[in-house]
PDB file of C-alpha atoms in Angstrom:
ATOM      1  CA  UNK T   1    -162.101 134.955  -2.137  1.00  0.00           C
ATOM      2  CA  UNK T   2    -159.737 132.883  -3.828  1.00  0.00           C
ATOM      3  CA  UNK T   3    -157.246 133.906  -6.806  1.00  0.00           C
ATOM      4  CA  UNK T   4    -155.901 132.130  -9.704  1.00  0.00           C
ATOM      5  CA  UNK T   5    -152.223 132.274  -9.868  1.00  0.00           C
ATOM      6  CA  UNK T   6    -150.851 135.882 -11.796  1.00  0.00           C
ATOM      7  CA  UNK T   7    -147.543 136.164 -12.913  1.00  0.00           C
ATOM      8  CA  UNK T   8    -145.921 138.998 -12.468  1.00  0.00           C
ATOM      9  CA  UNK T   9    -145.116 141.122 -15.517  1.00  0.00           C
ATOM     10  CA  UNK T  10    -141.638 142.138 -13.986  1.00  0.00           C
ATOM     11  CA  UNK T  11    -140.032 139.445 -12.887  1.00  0.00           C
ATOM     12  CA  UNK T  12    -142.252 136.438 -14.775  1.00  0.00           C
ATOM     13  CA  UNK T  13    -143.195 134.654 -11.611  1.00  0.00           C
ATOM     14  CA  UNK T  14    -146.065 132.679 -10.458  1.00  0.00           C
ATOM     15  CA  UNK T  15    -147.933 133.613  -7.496  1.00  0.00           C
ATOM     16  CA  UNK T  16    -151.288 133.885  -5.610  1.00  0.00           C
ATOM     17  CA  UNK T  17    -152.506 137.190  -4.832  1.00  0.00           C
ATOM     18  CA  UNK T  18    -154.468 137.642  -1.872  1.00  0.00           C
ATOM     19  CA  UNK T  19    -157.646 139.742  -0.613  1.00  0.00           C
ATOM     20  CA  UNK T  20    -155.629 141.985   1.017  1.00  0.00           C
ATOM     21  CA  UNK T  21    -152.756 141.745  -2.062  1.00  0.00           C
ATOM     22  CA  UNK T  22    -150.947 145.421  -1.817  1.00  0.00           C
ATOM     23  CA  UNK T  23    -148.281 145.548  -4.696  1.00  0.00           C
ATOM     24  CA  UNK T  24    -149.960 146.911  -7.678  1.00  0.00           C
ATOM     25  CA  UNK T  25    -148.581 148.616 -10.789  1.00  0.00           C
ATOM     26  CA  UNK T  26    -150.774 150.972 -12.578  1.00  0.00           C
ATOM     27  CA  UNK T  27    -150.244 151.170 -16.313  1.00  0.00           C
ATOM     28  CA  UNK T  28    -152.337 153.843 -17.876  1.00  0.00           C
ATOM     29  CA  UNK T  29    -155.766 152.789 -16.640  1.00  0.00           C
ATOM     30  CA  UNK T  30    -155.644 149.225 -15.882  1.00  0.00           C
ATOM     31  CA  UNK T  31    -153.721 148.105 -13.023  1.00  0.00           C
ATOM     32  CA  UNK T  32    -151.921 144.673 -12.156  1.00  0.00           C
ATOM     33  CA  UNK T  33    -150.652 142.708  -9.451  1.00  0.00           C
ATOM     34  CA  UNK T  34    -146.967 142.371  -8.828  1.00  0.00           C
ATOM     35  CA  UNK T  35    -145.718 139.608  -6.261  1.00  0.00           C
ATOM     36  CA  UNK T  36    -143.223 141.794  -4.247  1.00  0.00           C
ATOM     37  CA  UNK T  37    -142.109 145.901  -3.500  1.00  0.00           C
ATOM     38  CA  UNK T  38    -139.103 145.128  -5.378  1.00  0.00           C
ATOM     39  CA  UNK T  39    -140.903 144.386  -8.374  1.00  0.00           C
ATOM     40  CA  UNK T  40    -143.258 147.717  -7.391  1.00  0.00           C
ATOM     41  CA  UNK T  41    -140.137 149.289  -7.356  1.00  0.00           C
ATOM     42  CA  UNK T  42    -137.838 148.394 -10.825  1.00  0.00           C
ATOM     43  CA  UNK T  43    -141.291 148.731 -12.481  1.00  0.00           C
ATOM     44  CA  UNK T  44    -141.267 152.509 -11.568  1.00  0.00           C
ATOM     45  CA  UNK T  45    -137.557 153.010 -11.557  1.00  0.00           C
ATOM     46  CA  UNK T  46    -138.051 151.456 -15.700  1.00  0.00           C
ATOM     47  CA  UNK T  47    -140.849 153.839 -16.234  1.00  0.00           C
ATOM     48  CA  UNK T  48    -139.269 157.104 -14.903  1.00  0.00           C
ATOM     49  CA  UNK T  49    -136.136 156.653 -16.580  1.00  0.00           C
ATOM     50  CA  UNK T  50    -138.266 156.155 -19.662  1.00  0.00           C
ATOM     51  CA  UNK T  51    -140.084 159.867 -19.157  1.00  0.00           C
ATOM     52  CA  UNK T  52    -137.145 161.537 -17.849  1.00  0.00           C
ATOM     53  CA  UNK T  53    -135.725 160.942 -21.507  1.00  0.00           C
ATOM     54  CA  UNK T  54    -139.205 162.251 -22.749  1.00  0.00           C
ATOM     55  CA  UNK T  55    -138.914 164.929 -21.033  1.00  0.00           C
ATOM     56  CA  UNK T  56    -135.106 165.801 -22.071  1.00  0.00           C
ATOM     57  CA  UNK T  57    -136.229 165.178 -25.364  1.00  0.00           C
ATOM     58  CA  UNK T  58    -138.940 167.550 -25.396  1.00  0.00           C
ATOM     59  CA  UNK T  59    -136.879 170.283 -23.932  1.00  0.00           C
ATOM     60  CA  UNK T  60    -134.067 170.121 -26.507  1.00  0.00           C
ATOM     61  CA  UNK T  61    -136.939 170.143 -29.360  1.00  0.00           C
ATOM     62  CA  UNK T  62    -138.335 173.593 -27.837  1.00  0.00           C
ATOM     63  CA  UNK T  63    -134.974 174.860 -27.642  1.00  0.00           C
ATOM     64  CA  UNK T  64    -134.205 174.188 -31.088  1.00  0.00           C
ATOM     65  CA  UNK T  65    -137.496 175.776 -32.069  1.00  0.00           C
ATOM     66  CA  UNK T  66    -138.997 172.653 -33.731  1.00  0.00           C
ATOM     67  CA  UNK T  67    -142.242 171.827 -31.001  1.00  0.00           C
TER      68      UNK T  67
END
């Protein structure tokens, strides 16, 4: 099966995903291709910085009583 070229939400670059294309980011339910594991890998490092705040957040708030 052939693929129309993707771009990759991380980095913005063109390429052809395969068959057998492994690098996938899942956001919520839908997932999409990224071209390399680096990409794979500054998408999550993005994301869990992004819910480690969250979380800090969340645990001040029930400290100071207001959640």
């Amino acid at each position: 099966m052939f693929y129309k070229p993707v771009i990759c939400p991380v980095c913005q670059k063109s390429f052809f995903p395969s068959d057998l294309h492994s690098y996938k980011i899942y956001d919520g339910t839908k997932s999409k291709f990224v071209c390399s594991y680096g990409c794979v890998m500054a998408y999550k490092r993005k994301n869990i910085s992004k819910r480690e705040i969250d979380r800090k957040k969340r645990i001040e708030m029930q400290l100071m009583g207001l959640f």
